[in-house]
Amino acid sequence: MYKLTGVTKDYPKNRGTVAALRGVDAVIEDGDWLAIQGPTGHGKSTLLQIVGGLDRPTAGIVDFRGQDLAQLRETQLTRVRASFIGFVFQTFNLIPTLSAQENVETALVPLGIGAAERRAGAGRALEDVGLADGAAHLPSELSGGQQQRVALARALVKEPKVLLADEPTGNLDEDTRDEIMVLLEKSWRERGLTMIVVTHDSTVARRAQRIGVMKHGRLTVK
Amino acid sequence: MFLTYLRRELRRRMRQATFISLGLALGIGLVITVTAASSGVKDAQTTVLHALYGTGTDITVTKSPTAGSGAPGAFGFRGQAGTGSAPAAGTTINIDTLRALGLGTISSSSVTKVSGLSGVAAAAGGLTLTDTKITGTVSASSSGGGFGGTGGGGAGGSLTPTSFSVDGVDIGTGELGPLSTGKLTSGRTFTSADSSSDVAVVDSNYATQNKLSVGSTVTIAKASFKVIGIVSEPSDENNSDVYIPLARAQALASMKNDVNTIYVSATSAANVNTVSKEISAAVPSATVTNSSDLANEVTGSLSSTSSLANNLGKWLAVAVLVAAFLLASLLTMSAVSRRVREFGTLKALGWRSRRITLQVLGESVVVGIIGGAAGVLLGLAGAGIVDAIAPPLSASVGTTTGSATPGGARQFGAGGGAGGTGGAGGGGFRQATANATHTVAVHLTAPVTVSAILLAVALAIAGGLIAGSFGGWRAARLRPATALAKVT
């Protein structure tokens, strides 16, 4: 699924640069669940953004399904994100003016799916995460756990190949964290997803097949 | 999704959207009001020019009077030139003369010459005259002087001077000249059979003041004219009181084969300036005036209002509109800044930059359209207020400007001559007419045209597009990683 070769990422800072990734090499197979841990500021989220096509590396190859994401044009990257990659964020990132149902539908809009089909798909996705009753609610009317369920439904509704989660339980209490992890694990198992989860939480990381540690921009996969 | 998202977002930013809409509405309302007022001023100018000029007349030809050419006869007794000898006390005075005041004479042959020029559709001669009556008895105490005009001292006593204006109308070309703006309210107008008859058409105001009606008699230069029609003119202050056939006017004013105004109609509006030049060449000593010359000479509150509408009003509207556009753009960009995470998320979900730009653009255009609708209402209200509270405007064309304005001797200052106890009588009318101005009162309206409303809608959409373009451009430039990194 993914083959990362010498991936580096430098950010400009003042008059110099800061290296966020320093030659990351990794292979992530189809259906892998990789948890990435590490101290804050050592490149975990940067790596996630690069494998998600949200950012480009300064150097190196990010081979995804046979194409180098680093070389794709913006429109091609957008298409890759729309079709193959689902994202879950720590802060849920729901659109505040749209209902839970409509938030889930936003993931289907770039695929050109008709309104009726979108509604049906979003309904099913919400049902899968146990939030069928909350479909009409705005995010502000939902708890943190419910909002993360909506975000998960939004990530999964388009049936992606990859699910990238950046601290998906970072803003949740332990009980809710466990509920979300159960859902993530279930999705991974049932859908055959490739899943990369960045987390500080060792309880979360321990559920993964493999654990990688990012330190000073280098990834070590155990 | 587009409309749902748009509606919800505008509802969330209701206060800001209202603020932007009101800014645009204010600018657009001002544009409509100023456009309507300008249009009203233009209409008023047209009314004034028609009143001064006559509908259908493109050019008038006049001559300034030459020095000392006041008119023959002036105010001698018994209709003769003054001799300077004093009338005896108890003498009954009954003077009734018809004279051309303030305009020089032009030979009738010039009318023929002008009508033969290329680009001239028709030309008509006219005589603008004043009938002056002085009646009464000379008292003993005032018998030492002469009377006005050509000499002598003043004549006192119970003498009553009255005057009214008389236009000699070329009956053969009724569509041109002083009668062309009038509306017949009763009776009939002249026919070709009337060319040498003692018949008159009377202005409705003069008729009311003097209790004249169709069939009444009006005396001009001691000749009785039968009133055959009453006309109403669009303006009150610049009309002649009585219209008579040109031939009769020429005979009574001893101006056979002379006119003092030539009314010219050009074959097309585009020819007016060329024809004006041709006439100047054909009648060298004449003053040729066309509508644009006349418009430039219009002074008074109409002229001030025109300047106000064209200068201050226009620039004020532009300034407010630009400010509204800037405000809308800044607020839209600020709103985009607050939605960085939202747009970053949508990009992460695979939304293309173009779609996000369209979303922002759509929101701005809707705000612009709402502002435009409110602006149209404000503009209509503004135009209504102009209609309701605008004071009557006056426009003046002065003979002191150098051109002999058509109908130049229609309005008079204080008549000279008839008062006082001896001496100081002469020259009064001449002086008064030399300084006379022709004033027309018009009511300013502010008509809102469909084109003004369409302009407003276009401006509103443009405002929305400009604001949305800035916002959309900013949203499109967001890199999803940067947008998400700012908040996660």
XYZ file of C-alpha atoms in Angstrom, chain A:
222
model
C 0.000 0.000 0.000
C 2.619 2.560 1.109
C 6.335 2.561 0.510
C 8.184 5.537 1.942
C 11.747 6.049 0.813
C 13.972 8.772 2.247
C 11.096 11.054 3.034
C 12.251 14.347 4.454
C 10.338 17.477 5.293
C 11.913 20.823 6.107
C 9.963 23.823 7.325
C 11.324 27.333 6.931
C 11.920 28.976 10.283
C 13.375 32.439 10.666
C 16.258 32.442 8.175
C 16.930 28.739 8.298
C 14.943 25.526 8.177
C 13.767 22.983 10.675
C 13.770 19.334 9.690
C 10.512 17.688 10.692
C 11.238 14.405 8.903
C 14.785 13.187 8.337
C 14.707 10.395 5.791
C 11.803 8.239 6.807
C 11.735 4.780 5.254
C 8.793 2.513 5.852
C 6.584 -0.038 4.187
C 2.935 -0.258 5.183
C 1.075 -3.191 3.671
C -2.599 -3.379 2.731
C -4.651 -4.002 5.884
C -1.859 -2.945 8.250
C -2.685 -1.055 11.420
C 0.254 1.077 12.385
C 0.231 3.171 15.519
C 2.795 5.968 15.639
C 3.923 7.300 18.973
C 6.511 9.777 19.998
C 7.128 13.072 21.716
C 5.346 16.229 20.610
C 7.096 18.046 17.766
C 9.033 15.054 16.485
C 7.171 14.732 13.174
C 4.223 12.371 13.800
C 1.534 14.631 12.414
C 3.806 15.776 9.560
C 4.291 12.174 8.492
C 0.538 11.567 8.668
C -0.145 14.633 6.490
C 2.394 13.514 3.908
C 1.000 9.995 3.623
C -2.481 11.519 3.494
C -1.574 13.790 0.563
C -2.237 16.897 2.617
C 1.365 18.028 2.333
C 4.358 17.249 0.143
C 7.741 16.045 1.287
C 10.838 18.140 0.669
C 12.535 15.036 -0.691
C 11.911 11.332 -0.959
C 9.259 9.089 -2.436
C 5.803 8.456 -1.024
C 4.626 5.535 -3.072
C 0.909 4.954 -2.668
C -0.668 2.223 -4.788
C 2.088 2.632 -7.370
C 2.114 6.406 -7.662
C 4.395 8.883 -5.946
C 2.212 11.300 -4.044
C 5.105 13.783 -3.971
C 4.943 14.118 -7.753
C 1.188 14.382 -8.230
C -0.463 17.629 -9.216
C -2.753 19.278 -6.673
C -5.897 18.136 -8.488
C -4.611 14.562 -8.594
C -3.792 14.660 -4.896
C -7.260 16.009 -4.215
C -8.719 13.077 -6.152
C -6.602 10.607 -4.177
C -7.820 12.117 -0.902
C -11.411 12.112 -2.057
C -11.395 8.513 -3.200
C -8.989 6.559 -1.045
C -8.209 8.292 2.222
C -10.353 8.956 5.269
C -9.225 11.337 7.992
C -10.102 11.514 11.676
C -8.814 14.498 13.647
C -8.309 15.101 17.345
C -10.623 18.125 17.299
C -13.254 16.332 15.153
C -13.260 19.192 12.600
C -16.961 19.025 11.866
C -18.583 21.849 9.940
C -20.450 23.701 12.679
C -23.379 24.835 10.538
C -24.170 21.403 9.117
C -26.020 18.614 10.867
C -24.346 15.278 11.633
C -25.960 13.789 8.540
C -24.832 16.676 6.320
C -21.318 16.538 7.762
C -21.064 12.916 6.748
C -22.398 13.797 3.303
C -19.566 16.312 2.749
C -17.195 13.370 2.205
C -19.355 12.151 -0.705
C -19.709 15.549 -2.415
C -16.313 15.415 -4.223
C -17.179 11.975 -5.585
C -20.107 13.450 -7.498
C -22.676 11.215 -5.804
C -26.308 12.351 -6.103
C -28.154 13.884 -3.156
C -30.447 10.912 -2.473
C -27.595 8.428 -2.557
C -25.528 10.707 -0.341
C -28.323 10.897 2.211
C -28.751 7.143 2.226
C -25.008 6.513 2.517
C -24.609 9.039 5.320
C -27.550 7.481 7.160
C -25.974 4.043 6.966
C -22.584 5.357 8.095
C -24.135 7.044 11.116
C -26.006 3.862 11.916
C -22.699 1.932 11.760
C -21.202 4.218 14.417
C -24.366 4.027 16.534
C -25.529 7.576 15.916
C -28.615 7.138 13.763
C -30.648 9.118 16.275
C -28.336 12.096 16.199
C -28.363 12.576 12.424
C -30.256 15.846 12.506
C -28.238 17.408 15.299
C -25.678 20.127 14.833
C -22.192 19.361 16.174
C -22.726 21.838 18.995
C -25.650 19.697 20.161
C -23.517 16.556 20.394
C -21.025 15.377 23.030
C -17.323 14.968 22.211
C -17.712 11.248 21.767
C -20.718 11.681 19.513
C -18.869 14.262 17.438
C -15.961 11.854 16.993
C -18.428 9.169 15.907
C -19.759 11.568 13.275
C -16.165 12.269 12.177
C -15.538 8.526 11.960
C -18.720 8.043 9.940
C -17.576 10.866 7.644
C -14.176 9.176 7.195
C -15.697 5.766 6.485
C -18.766 6.684 4.399
C -16.824 6.708 1.130
C -15.326 3.286 1.925
C -11.707 4.399 1.761
C -8.693 2.156 1.490
C -6.798 4.066 4.158
C -7.876 5.601 7.441
C -5.540 8.173 8.938
C -6.293 9.237 12.492
C -4.416 12.007 14.290
C -4.931 11.637 18.045
C -8.499 10.385 17.551
C -9.059 9.968 21.261
C -7.025 12.924 22.442
C -10.071 14.957 23.425
C -12.117 12.155 24.918
C -12.518 10.617 28.358
C -11.456 7.029 28.916
C -14.883 5.423 28.438
C -15.524 7.341 25.254
C -11.976 6.640 24.110
C -12.646 2.920 24.459
C -15.920 3.190 22.549
C -14.186 4.983 19.700
C -11.337 2.456 19.682
C -13.840 -0.384 19.494
C -15.403 1.283 16.480
C -12.017 1.874 14.847
C -10.953 -1.708 15.422
C -14.252 -3.013 14.102
C -13.944 -0.899 10.960
C -10.361 -1.963 10.402
C -11.246 -5.614 10.798
C -14.479 -5.615 8.805
C -13.424 -3.336 5.975
C -9.838 -4.486 5.590
C -8.615 -0.926 6.060
C -5.042 0.173 6.170
C -4.983 2.285 9.314
C -2.338 4.664 10.618
C -3.093 6.163 14.010
C -0.946 8.837 15.592
C -1.393 8.765 19.348
C 0.229 9.639 22.638
C -1.957 7.120 24.368
C -0.225 3.760 24.857
C -3.572 2.051 25.491
C -4.619 3.062 22.006
C -1.265 2.206 20.476
C -1.289 -1.280 22.009
C -4.382 -2.192 19.991
C -2.441 -1.736 16.734
C -0.701 -4.527 14.828
C 2.523 -2.568 14.712
C 3.840 0.381 16.641
C 6.216 2.929 15.219
C 8.060 5.555 17.173
C 8.915 8.942 15.737
C 11.869 10.641 17.309
C 13.773 13.584 15.848
C 12.090 13.044 12.507
C 13.002 9.413 12.181
C 10.559 6.510 12.302
C 11.394 3.241 13.931
C 8.804 0.510 13.464
C 8.848 -2.306 15.945
